[in-house]
Amino acid sequence: MVNGARFHGSVKDATGLEDDDLVVETCITRTLPPALTLEHGLQSIKQAVEELKFNPPCASSGVLRFQVAVPPSAKALNWFCSQPESSAATSHFWPTTERCHSERVRTAIRKLNVVEDNTVQMAYTNGILLGRRDFEAHTMELRDARFFKQFCFKFSPTIGVACNMLDHASEMAYTIQDRANINAVWASLIVEECFRLGLTYFCVAPGSRSSPLALAASAHPFVTCISCFDERSLAFHAIGYARGSQKAAVIITTSGTAVSNLFPAVVEASEDFVPLLVLSADRPPELQDCGANQSINQVNHFGSFVRFFFSLPPPTDQIPARMVLTTLDSAVHWATSSPIGPVHINCPFREPLDDCPQNWKSSCLEGLDTWRSNTEPFTKYIIVQHSYLCNTATRGQMEEVLEKIRRVNKGILVVGAISAEDEVWAVLLMAKYLQWPVVADILSGIRLRELLSSSPEVEESILFVDYLDHALLSDSVRDLVQFDVIVQIGSRITSNRISQMLEKCFPCSYILVDNHPHRHDPSHFVTHRIQSSAIEFANILMKAQIPNRSRKWHYYLQALNMMVGQEISFHLSVEHSLSEPYIAHVISEALSAESALFIGNSMVIRDADMYGCNWTSDNHSVADMMLKTELPCTGILVAGNRGASGIDGLLSTAIGFAVGCNKRVLCVVGDISFLHDTNGLAILKQRMLRKPMTILVINNRGGAIFSLLPVADITDPRVLNQYFYTSHNISIHGLCEAHGVKHLEVKTKMELHEALISSQKGDTDCVIEVESSIDSNATFHSYIRKFACRAAEHALGVISKLSPPESMSQGCHCKIQSISYSVYRIQLCAPPTSSVLYHDRSIFYRDGFILSLTLEDGSIGYGEVAPLEISQENLLDVEEQLRFLFHVMKGVTINYFLPMLKSSFSSWIWKTLGIPVCSLFPSVRCGLEMAILNAIAMSHGSSLLNILYPLRERTEEKSENLASIRICALIDSSGTPEEVARIAVDLVEEGFTAIKIKVARRADPVEDAAVIQEVRKKVGCHIDLRVDANRNWTYEQAIKFGFLVKDYNLQYIEEPVQHESDIIRYCEESGLPVALDETIDNCPENPLNLLVKYNHHQIVALVIKPTVIGGFEKAAMIAQWAHIQGKMAIISAAFESGLALSVYILFSCYLDLQNADTCKLMNNSPASSVAHGLGTYRWLEEDITTDPLGIGRNPSTGFIEASVADATHLLHKFQMNHNFIHRTFTGEKVLGYHLDLDSNDFSFSVNVQEIGQRNNGSTILFLHGFLGTNEEWVPIMHAISGSARCISVDLPGHGATKIKNCGDDKAALRSLLSIEIIADLLLKLIEHVTPDKVTLVGYSMGARIALYMALKFSDKIEGAVILSGSPGLEDAVARKIRRAKDDSKARSIVTHGLQLFLNTWYSGGLWKRSLWEDLKHCKVPLMLVVGENDEKFKRVALKMWHEIGHDRDDAVSKLHQMVVVPSCGHAVHLENPLPIIRLVRQFVTSLRSVKLQEKGNVRDLLIYNQ
């Protein structure tokens, strides 16, 4: 946004100004909807200005800015409008652009009937330095603007356009009369006319016969020439330039086979509609067909592949020179008119071929006087295109198409190859308007789209189905996916499976839109072929009324896409080697808004199309910020040679593309393609007129694509290597070294990431070579296809299982009607093995919460929240989060696709509840997921197992062995070896086949080893024996133990060492199998980056506690990683009740079923059954369930097992045993009231909200920020109300608080709203509600008030939590300027309304007083809280932290705290509220503890802390 400052004269030193002398005007911004074209954008601006004239603001002066997003080819012009003192609105317009096409802007302006005016100037600076320089009255400034071409548009009674660029309209670059001979004259005319036609890039191949053309091009001051010794590479380079610039390049070549070398490029240009002008030099007619050297028949040399051919006569002064000009004009018209393509002009020359003087008659220049006096081409071709609205036949045909679209049942928008950025823009607007699913090809520019926000709802307005290709591997998906209307923009589609899917939809309405008239319909089922640009079609479509159909089908595709995409991403991350699909997946990391991608052919483009992903940039421009409210993403320029899809000339094309588009280009090619065009390195080395580029070469020593074709399965490997793979051993590093090009070789994922980042930041070209293997690449592709197919089948199973009938209006969602929780305590028969706190007790308990969630259809799901006492969460922390969830979840919608467990819960928690997933306690998330899954199962009359794994129902007759799961017994080895062995024998006799023994609780590992030796001797070798050290041993102790038990056949030792860094070392030195438990307990939301460190073959198992790691979604991901690596995934309970154990039984069965599928897909032998760690059920002396838990001896096997059927029955018929329920929370009502208070001769009616107990001695007063209300604190107050009395107020001027009897006295009102008056008012409120001290919690403006009160009223304030607060500006001058700005902002609210002000305002400093000096004498404990992403206030908080003297040795200073809250910005309490809840409660607890200690009330202190 832009701040404008206006003064009536020169700016004086602000230190000498009174407050009223400095006037600042705030710029108010109005954002108009994105425009389809620049013309539409200008029209909307003009309309807005006209409306402003008829309905001007009430203010006599001010700054008003309109902004509109337009296509990227115009670089998102930001129009800046201002209203001067005169009544007529005058506006100035500037584009914030680095590169702007002047002709496009001029064309758009002409359509609005405006007049060009070169008198207006524009100013760009880097900011306003008030008090340092003069600032003109009518000058507006744009901060941090970059420009290459400038424009200034002035719309007023004198409307004008300015462009301060070089203007050579009145003179030619040079005179023709000075040419030495007639060859030079004709060559100069050709080059000059090319320049006038906009062709300024010449690719010149060396040769004698072409000397006149080469000399003329090199001498022209306004054209750029590049040369290469290889005509083939040079021609492809010209194609690349044309792709990037959307303008034709000129190729100059000599005669003979040099012309033939252009043939592959001409074919590519013809097939992919790329403009190209070939100027081939030739021998004159007398040297044809007579054996003259380097002479071949060049007439119609390229046949039908060129749009136009003409062979000029040899230059002569007997022919008017204007014939040359009209020939060029005609050729370029053919090249740039639909169908665009290459043209060929053959240019015979007689000697002399150099600039040797030779007389020629100037009479041949007759008729060129007008042409020589300007810079326009001789013949201007004008195409009159009638609007379809004016053409009755066309309008009728288009109405037929629109009617098909209106009546659609299931429509899909397919986006093929698009070469222009403004067409990508049009497609995005069209997709948002249509609301159809979008399948985007890699060459569309939106497959690797840039998301304008990292928020999960960013793509909600457009449904991209990026992974449909792999979803179609499933027969079931192919049968399901059927569209009745297909709209395809752009002809070419890379994916063969998607093409086959579209063909399978026939008969349907297939509407293909492309600029050219050619037939691109290999399946012969296009029903409507529209020759139009995407922009023109979008313009027609978006003016039509298209009804919004039911989105249920969209939810299906979204679920399918999410499931397959997550599966692909998972396997790409899990694979430790650097695979080719992984490369395709991460290339977007090297992209930015100023970069482009050139993608090679063969396997490279197919991988990019299948595995490419979108990306989010950290740096967004102002245009991006305004755009993201309308569009979720922007496209990126992507190009490739798909006309004939050859692998020749790709490197040269990419280099030309970099020149043409003027971006940093990332080129991705295979090794064979690279070797096919190594001469392109000679062009790369020249580095002319382009930014640095990165060339990523995937070197698998041959043609990998053939390994994925059927020929690889039936052909001898020797034949494959020689005739298909064309295996080689050529050094790419050596080739780069020979050409002086930087080369990097990468072999790992980390090296690839580092290389991509460094190359994109560097200022030199770089070739990155990635080593790969044909065989391993083929194997990995096969695995991904298999797992993606399974994921698609799974998604389809969930869809068919959980989808409501078509008649149900809510689609695939259901609302939560109510939520409650109950606090339970059940007795255990022994102390938990995880605890070290119960050694002095004889009765042991397990405490937790039962979460009850009722859906609107009456279905109830139960979940258990039971934090372990050894974890970082406790019951009080957990209950606060449950109270918060109680408030925010009521009435929210849950998605029936949550059971897919593929980031579905993470997305829902963040998107629906607005909570960063990482801030939920693991046990809370586990219980929440448990309750939701059970509720969904109940809602559909199904079991939890069947909604997690719906495929089970189809194969249930084959899964009898999975009707139950094995249970591992648990022993706390506190007795002698013989005693422990006796317990183990009893367990074996009872029916257990696996036993885990706790170790590392004795003084010496030798004693633990003796226990294990004795147990193994007594139970025999057929029992799985596990030991768990819980990280209690040092490395040396663990090694000592391992040496003593290495011959006793342990299944694994769990967490043997204290430090994670020693685990791999222990595996290698001890040789014992190891299991991970605590190591994965605190893994991040995406645990794969952590797990990859433990891919050691001696790590054989992962022990997963859902309540500790954070739920079933994360547990499923960890288990899948373990299965892929051939490790055991063991679900372990944490002494929960029968409710959680029943869920764990079903979840364990689900994982075992998944593992069986994984083994089958990977062609591994079936995995043996796993005994899961649910033996804690034996600790339950009491249980929260009324029905018995279904764990016992299986009559058919004789083993202790958990029954799937019994667990399902318990969950379906679950009844709480209320004997063990201490209390149930069903909600707490917030008390709202008004307090009438007087302060300084004024009266207020203060709106108050209150919740919580009044008798526990702690009161918290919450103060909101500017433009906020007390409502923003209510969710947090709900959470904390169990620990303190919580009060929030509407500050004066906000919400429902009323100011009485202030009249119209503005001076009085200004003093009324000073911080001193407000603080006095709040002090009276505190005295009214409590006789005790209170703790203040304030955000932003409220934080400033809280800080002021803490510093001034320490007798009434116990402490203050300062959220994103500041003591104010230290500098007096800055404070004066800030006050002037704030006055301006206040006026703007009155003038323009609140909404426009909110769009402009970021933060306000509303107070005159600075508190920095007072901080040094602070007597009240402060907690300074800032968001991790709020860099400005982090710096402020750090400075405050030092000023308050936190390191002083006194009681108050020891209570000062500074906390940076993760995953949030400025509004920490709204963006990440859960940490704030805990911080506030802990701060209040610490204050209360100190107070009780001072009173000596130890008993109350103990009770309070409990």
Tab-separated table of C-alpha atoms in Angstrom, residues 1237-1499:
chain	number	residue	atom	x	y	z
A	1237	LEU	CA	-18.789	4.634	35.622
A	1238	ASP	CA	-17.748	8.277	35.967
A	1239	SER	CA	-14.252	9.527	35.242
A	1240	ASN	CA	-12.985	13.102	34.978
A	1241	ASP	CA	-16.417	14.684	34.613
A	1242	PHE	CA	-17.500	12.211	31.976
A	1243	SER	CA	-19.785	9.230	32.203
A	1244	PHE	CA	-19.387	5.858	30.539
A	1245	SER	CA	-21.557	2.821	30.115
A	1246	VAL	CA	-18.933	0.084	29.814
A	1247	ASN	CA	-19.840	-3.195	28.141
A	1248	VAL	CA	-18.452	-6.089	30.203
A	1249	GLN	CA	-18.276	-9.832	29.647
A	1250	GLU	CA	-17.378	-12.124	32.520
A	1251	ILE	CA	-16.884	-15.829	33.055
A	1252	GLY	CA	-15.261	-17.945	35.779
A	1253	GLN	CA	-15.367	-18.383	39.527
A	1254	ARG	CA	-15.156	-15.322	41.738
A	1255	ASN	CA	-13.839	-17.029	44.848
A	1256	ASN	CA	-10.427	-18.360	43.842
A	1257	GLY	CA	-8.581	-15.104	44.241
A	1258	SER	CA	-7.358	-14.491	40.661
A	1259	THR	CA	-8.955	-11.986	38.323
A	1260	ILE	CA	-7.809	-11.364	34.758
A	1261	LEU	CA	-8.866	-8.292	32.803
A	1262	PHE	CA	-8.570	-8.599	29.022
A	1263	LEU	CA	-8.077	-5.513	26.842
A	1264	HIS	CA	-8.612	-5.688	23.081
A	1265	GLY	CA	-6.782	-3.925	20.268
A	1266	PHE	CA	-7.734	-1.014	18.038
A	1267	LEU	CA	-11.050	-1.660	16.233
A	1268	GLY	CA	-11.524	-4.822	18.293
A	1269	THR	CA	-14.111	-5.688	20.917
A	1270	ASN	CA	-14.260	-7.807	24.035
A	1271	GLU	CA	-15.694	-10.650	21.940
A	1272	GLU	CA	-12.234	-11.523	20.578
A	1273	TRP	CA	-11.205	-12.698	24.053
A	1274	VAL	CA	-14.213	-14.931	24.728
A	1275	PRO	CA	-12.693	-18.232	23.461
A	1276	ILE	CA	-9.586	-17.690	25.574
A	1277	MET	CA	-11.684	-16.665	28.564
A	1278	HIS	CA	-13.681	-19.886	28.235
A	1279	ALA	CA	-10.460	-21.852	28.415
A	1280	ILE	CA	-9.001	-20.046	31.434
A	1281	SER	CA	-12.250	-19.635	33.356
A	1282	GLY	CA	-11.619	-22.864	35.246
A	1283	SER	CA	-8.545	-21.276	36.853
A	1284	ALA	CA	-9.459	-17.627	37.183
A	1285	ARG	CA	-12.206	-15.078	36.953
A	1286	CYS	CA	-12.012	-13.613	33.450
A	1287	ILE	CA	-13.340	-10.200	32.477
A	1288	SER	CA	-13.177	-8.422	29.135
A	1289	VAL	CA	-14.442	-4.934	28.314
A	1290	ASP	CA	-15.171	-2.840	25.265
A	1291	LEU	CA	-12.822	0.127	25.501
A	1292	PRO	CA	-14.294	3.616	24.958
A	1293	GLY	CA	-15.006	4.200	21.292
A	1294	HIS	CA	-15.341	0.494	20.617
A	1295	GLY	CA	-18.113	-2.071	20.667
A	1296	ALA	CA	-21.088	-1.454	22.915
A	1297	THR	CA	-19.371	0.873	25.399
A	1298	LYS	CA	-21.114	4.259	25.368
A	1299	ILE	CA	-19.657	7.672	26.141
A	1300	LYS	CA	-22.238	9.918	27.796
A	1301	ASN	CA	-22.614	13.720	27.987
A	1302	CYS	CA	-19.449	14.621	26.059
A	1303	GLY	CA	-21.444	16.838	23.677
A	1304	ASP	CA	-19.758	18.292	20.604
A	1305	ASP	CA	-16.697	19.524	22.433
A	1306	LYS	CA	-13.951	18.029	20.237
A	1307	ALA	CA	-11.177	19.189	22.523
A	1308	ALA	CA	-12.872	17.545	25.449
A	1309	LEU	CA	-13.434	14.388	23.430
A	1310	ARG	CA	-9.754	14.296	22.498
A	1311	SER	CA	-8.704	14.521	26.143
A	1312	LEU	CA	-11.409	12.020	27.023
A	1313	LEU	CA	-9.797	9.379	24.833
A	1314	SER	CA	-6.289	9.916	26.177
A	1315	ILE	CA	-4.518	6.988	27.752
A	1316	GLU	CA	-4.653	8.675	31.162
A	1317	ILE	CA	-8.446	8.961	31.117
A	1318	ILE	CA	-8.937	5.410	29.854
A	1319	ALA	CA	-6.549	4.048	32.487
A	1320	ASP	CA	-8.428	5.938	35.215
A	1321	LEU	CA	-11.708	4.519	33.896
A	1322	LEU	CA	-10.355	0.970	33.976
A	1323	LEU	CA	-8.998	1.518	37.455
A	1324	LYS	CA	-12.480	2.437	38.649
A	1325	LEU	CA	-13.853	-0.646	36.927
A	1326	ILE	CA	-11.302	-2.828	38.743
A	1327	GLU	CA	-12.237	-1.309	42.090
A	1328	HIS	CA	-15.862	-2.026	41.277
A	1329	VAL	CA	-15.433	-5.714	40.426
A	1330	THR	CA	-12.811	-6.793	42.991
A	1331	PRO	CA	-10.999	-5.469	46.039
A	1332	ASP	CA	-7.898	-7.447	45.046
A	1333	LYS	CA	-5.224	-6.870	42.457
A	1334	VAL	CA	-5.863	-8.025	38.901
A	1335	THR	CA	-3.724	-9.309	36.087
A	1336	LEU	CA	-4.011	-7.433	32.804
A	1337	VAL	CA	-3.835	-9.082	29.405
A	1338	GLY	CA	-3.735	-6.663	26.488
A	1339	TYR	CA	-3.194	-6.890	22.769
A	1340	SER	CA	-1.739	-4.075	20.634
A	1341	MET	CA	-3.556	-0.926	21.768
A	1342	GLY	CA	-4.844	-2.841	24.783
A	1343	ALA	CA	-1.260	-3.894	25.480
A	1344	ARG	CA	-0.187	-0.234	25.609
A	1345	ILE	CA	-2.953	0.514	28.099
A	1346	ALA	CA	-2.041	-2.538	30.173
A	1347	LEU	CA	1.609	-1.515	30.186
A	1348	TYR	CA	0.728	2.039	31.235
A	1349	MET	CA	-1.447	0.804	34.089
A	1350	ALA	CA	1.182	-1.708	35.242
A	1351	LEU	CA	3.769	1.052	35.401
A	1352	LYS	CA	1.492	3.617	37.076
A	1353	PHE	CA	-0.805	1.587	39.337
A	1354	SER	CA	1.306	-1.181	40.808
A	1355	ASP	CA	-0.938	-1.175	43.900
A	1356	LYS	CA	-3.853	-2.510	41.828
A	1357	ILE	CA	-2.077	-4.457	39.090
A	1358	GLU	CA	-0.559	-7.814	39.999
A	1359	GLY	CA	1.010	-8.396	36.594
A	1360	ALA	CA	0.546	-7.706	32.910
A	1361	VAL	CA	0.723	-9.851	29.783
A	1362	ILE	CA	1.700	-7.647	26.855
A	1363	LEU	CA	0.738	-9.167	23.490
A	1364	SER	CA	2.367	-7.446	20.502
A	1365	GLY	CA	2.622	-4.252	22.474
A	1366	SER	CA	4.968	-1.276	22.433
A	1367	PRO	CA	5.812	1.509	24.888
A	1368	GLY	CA	5.505	3.945	21.983
A	1369	LEU	CA	7.932	5.873	19.824
A	1370	GLU	CA	11.049	7.065	21.612
A	1371	ASP	CA	11.815	9.948	19.268
A	1372	ALA	CA	9.789	13.118	19.855
A	1373	VAL	CA	9.775	14.073	16.169
A	1374	ALA	CA	8.546	10.629	15.192
A	1375	ARG	CA	5.753	10.926	17.756
A	1376	LYS	CA	4.585	14.226	16.274
A	1377	ILE	CA	4.542	12.801	12.787
A	1378	ARG	CA	2.736	9.710	14.024
A	1379	ARG	CA	0.074	11.814	15.730
A	1380	ALA	CA	-0.487	13.709	12.490
A	1381	LYS	CA	-0.871	10.445	10.624
A	1382	ASP	CA	-3.297	9.145	13.215
A	1383	ASP	CA	-5.404	12.289	12.925
A	1384	SER	CA	-5.482	11.692	9.186
A	1385	LYS	CA	-6.568	8.087	9.699
A	1386	ALA	CA	-9.330	9.195	12.025
A	1387	ARG	CA	-10.577	11.677	9.416
A	1388	SER	CA	-10.449	9.005	6.737
A	1389	ILE	CA	-12.711	6.745	8.767
A	1390	VAL	CA	-15.287	9.517	8.964
A	1391	THR	CA	-14.898	10.391	5.285
A	1392	HIS	CA	-14.622	7.013	3.584
A	1393	GLY	CA	-16.120	4.589	6.058
A	1394	LEU	CA	-14.618	1.844	8.176
A	1395	GLN	CA	-14.250	-0.885	5.551
A	1396	LEU	CA	-11.987	1.125	3.267
A	1397	PHE	CA	-9.968	2.238	6.237
A	1398	LEU	CA	-9.487	-1.368	7.333
A	1399	ASN	CA	-8.120	-2.224	3.919
A	1400	THR	CA	-5.391	0.367	4.383
A	1401	TRP	CA	-4.662	0.498	8.085
A	1402	TYR	CA	-2.098	-1.819	9.637
A	1403	SER	CA	-1.396	-0.546	13.104
A	1404	GLY	CA	-2.022	2.701	14.960
A	1405	GLY	CA	-0.069	4.615	17.563
A	1406	LEU	CA	-2.833	6.489	19.291
A	1407	TRP	CA	-1.016	7.882	22.257
A	1408	LYS	CA	1.125	10.927	22.839
A	1409	ARG	CA	3.096	9.540	25.726
A	1410	SER	CA	6.137	7.257	25.476
A	1411	LEU	CA	6.642	4.715	28.284
A	1412	TRP	CA	10.258	3.786	27.575
A	1413	GLU	CA	11.659	5.730	30.522
A	1414	ASP	CA	9.043	4.293	32.871
A	1415	LEU	CA	10.038	0.744	31.923
A	1416	LYS	CA	13.312	1.141	33.767
A	1417	HIS	CA	11.370	1.520	37.029
A	1418	CYS	CA	8.849	-1.246	36.495
A	1419	LYS	CA	7.558	-2.736	39.785
A	1420	VAL	CA	5.068	-5.195	38.301
A	1421	PRO	CA	5.913	-8.551	36.656
A	1422	LEU	CA	5.534	-8.404	32.867
A	1423	MET	CA	5.176	-11.143	30.286
A	1424	LEU	CA	6.091	-9.905	26.799
A	1425	VAL	CA	4.516	-12.051	24.078
A	1426	VAL	CA	5.127	-11.702	20.332
A	1427	GLY	CA	4.464	-13.810	17.254
A	1428	GLU	CA	7.262	-15.685	15.570
A	1429	ASN	CA	6.576	-13.981	12.243
A	1430	ASP	CA	6.171	-10.463	13.647
A	1431	GLU	CA	9.706	-9.178	13.093
A	1432	LYS	CA	8.938	-5.578	14.024
A	1433	PHE	CA	7.430	-6.343	17.418
A	1434	LYS	CA	10.016	-9.007	18.161
A	1435	ARG	CA	12.597	-6.246	17.993
A	1436	VAL	CA	10.428	-4.001	20.182
A	1437	ALA	CA	9.874	-6.790	22.741
A	1438	LEU	CA	13.570	-7.585	22.900
A	1439	LYS	CA	14.368	-3.953	23.599
A	1440	MET	CA	11.651	-3.821	26.270
A	1441	TRP	CA	13.082	-7.018	27.755
A	1442	HIS	CA	16.405	-5.296	28.299
A	1443	GLU	CA	14.854	-2.056	29.544
A	1444	ILE	CA	12.795	-3.695	32.336
A	1445	GLY	CA	15.951	-5.110	33.877
A	1446	HIS	CA	14.971	-8.763	33.722
A	1447	ASP	CA	18.406	-9.770	34.952
A	1448	ARG	CA	18.186	-7.782	38.193
A	1449	ASP	CA	18.273	-9.799	41.394
A	1450	ASP	CA	14.885	-8.938	42.850
A	1451	ALA	CA	11.566	-10.734	43.186
A	1452	VAL	CA	9.769	-8.818	40.417
A	1453	SER	CA	12.553	-9.142	37.850
A	1454	LYS	CA	12.648	-12.892	38.332
A	1455	LEU	CA	8.999	-13.050	37.249
A	1456	HIS	CA	9.513	-11.123	34.005
A	1457	GLN	CA	9.143	-13.305	30.935
A	1458	MET	CA	9.506	-12.913	27.199
A	1459	VAL	CA	7.895	-15.512	24.922
A	1460	VAL	CA	7.907	-15.898	21.139
A	1461	VAL	CA	4.816	-17.825	20.047
A	1462	PRO	CA	5.376	-20.055	17.004
A	1463	SER	CA	3.286	-20.186	13.831
A	1464	CYS	CA	1.734	-16.738	14.085
A	1465	GLY	CA	2.240	-13.066	13.352
A	1466	HIS	CA	1.016	-9.907	15.031
A	1467	ALA	CA	-2.403	-11.014	16.315
A	1468	VAL	CA	-1.005	-13.858	18.399
A	1469	HIS	CA	-4.170	-14.454	20.432
A	1470	LEU	CA	-6.213	-14.946	17.270
A	1471	GLU	CA	-3.676	-16.732	15.087
A	1472	ASN	CA	-2.416	-19.205	17.698
A	1473	PRO	CA	-4.627	-18.945	20.794
A	1474	LEU	CA	-3.752	-22.232	22.561
A	1475	PRO	CA	-0.221	-21.247	23.638
A	1476	ILE	CA	-1.615	-17.927	24.868
A	1477	ILE	CA	-4.064	-19.782	27.097
A	1478	ARG	CA	-1.297	-21.780	28.716
A	1479	LEU	CA	1.049	-18.806	29.027
A	1480	VAL	CA	-1.562	-16.596	30.698
A	1481	ARG	CA	-2.632	-19.302	33.127
A	1482	GLN	CA	0.972	-20.175	34.049
A	1483	PHE	CA	1.813	-16.499	34.502
A	1484	VAL	CA	-1.190	-15.996	36.777
A	1485	THR	CA	-0.247	-19.168	38.667
A	1486	SER	CA	3.290	-17.891	39.231
A	1487	LEU	CA	1.956	-14.564	40.500
A	1488	ARG	CA	-0.484	-16.342	42.790
A	1489	SER	CA	2.249	-18.637	44.106
A	1490	VAL	CA	4.438	-15.701	45.018
A	1491	LYS	CA	1.513	-14.003	46.723
A	1492	LEU	CA	0.699	-17.102	48.783
A	1493	GLN	CA	4.339	-17.575	49.701
A	1494	GLU	CA	4.518	-13.997	50.895
A	1495	LYS	CA	1.491	-14.676	53.122
A	1496	GLY	CA	3.013	-17.930	54.302
A	1497	ASN	CA	-0.100	-19.851	53.294
A	1498	VAL	CA	1.573	-23.101	52.251
A	1499	ARG	CA	-1.623	-25.172	52.354
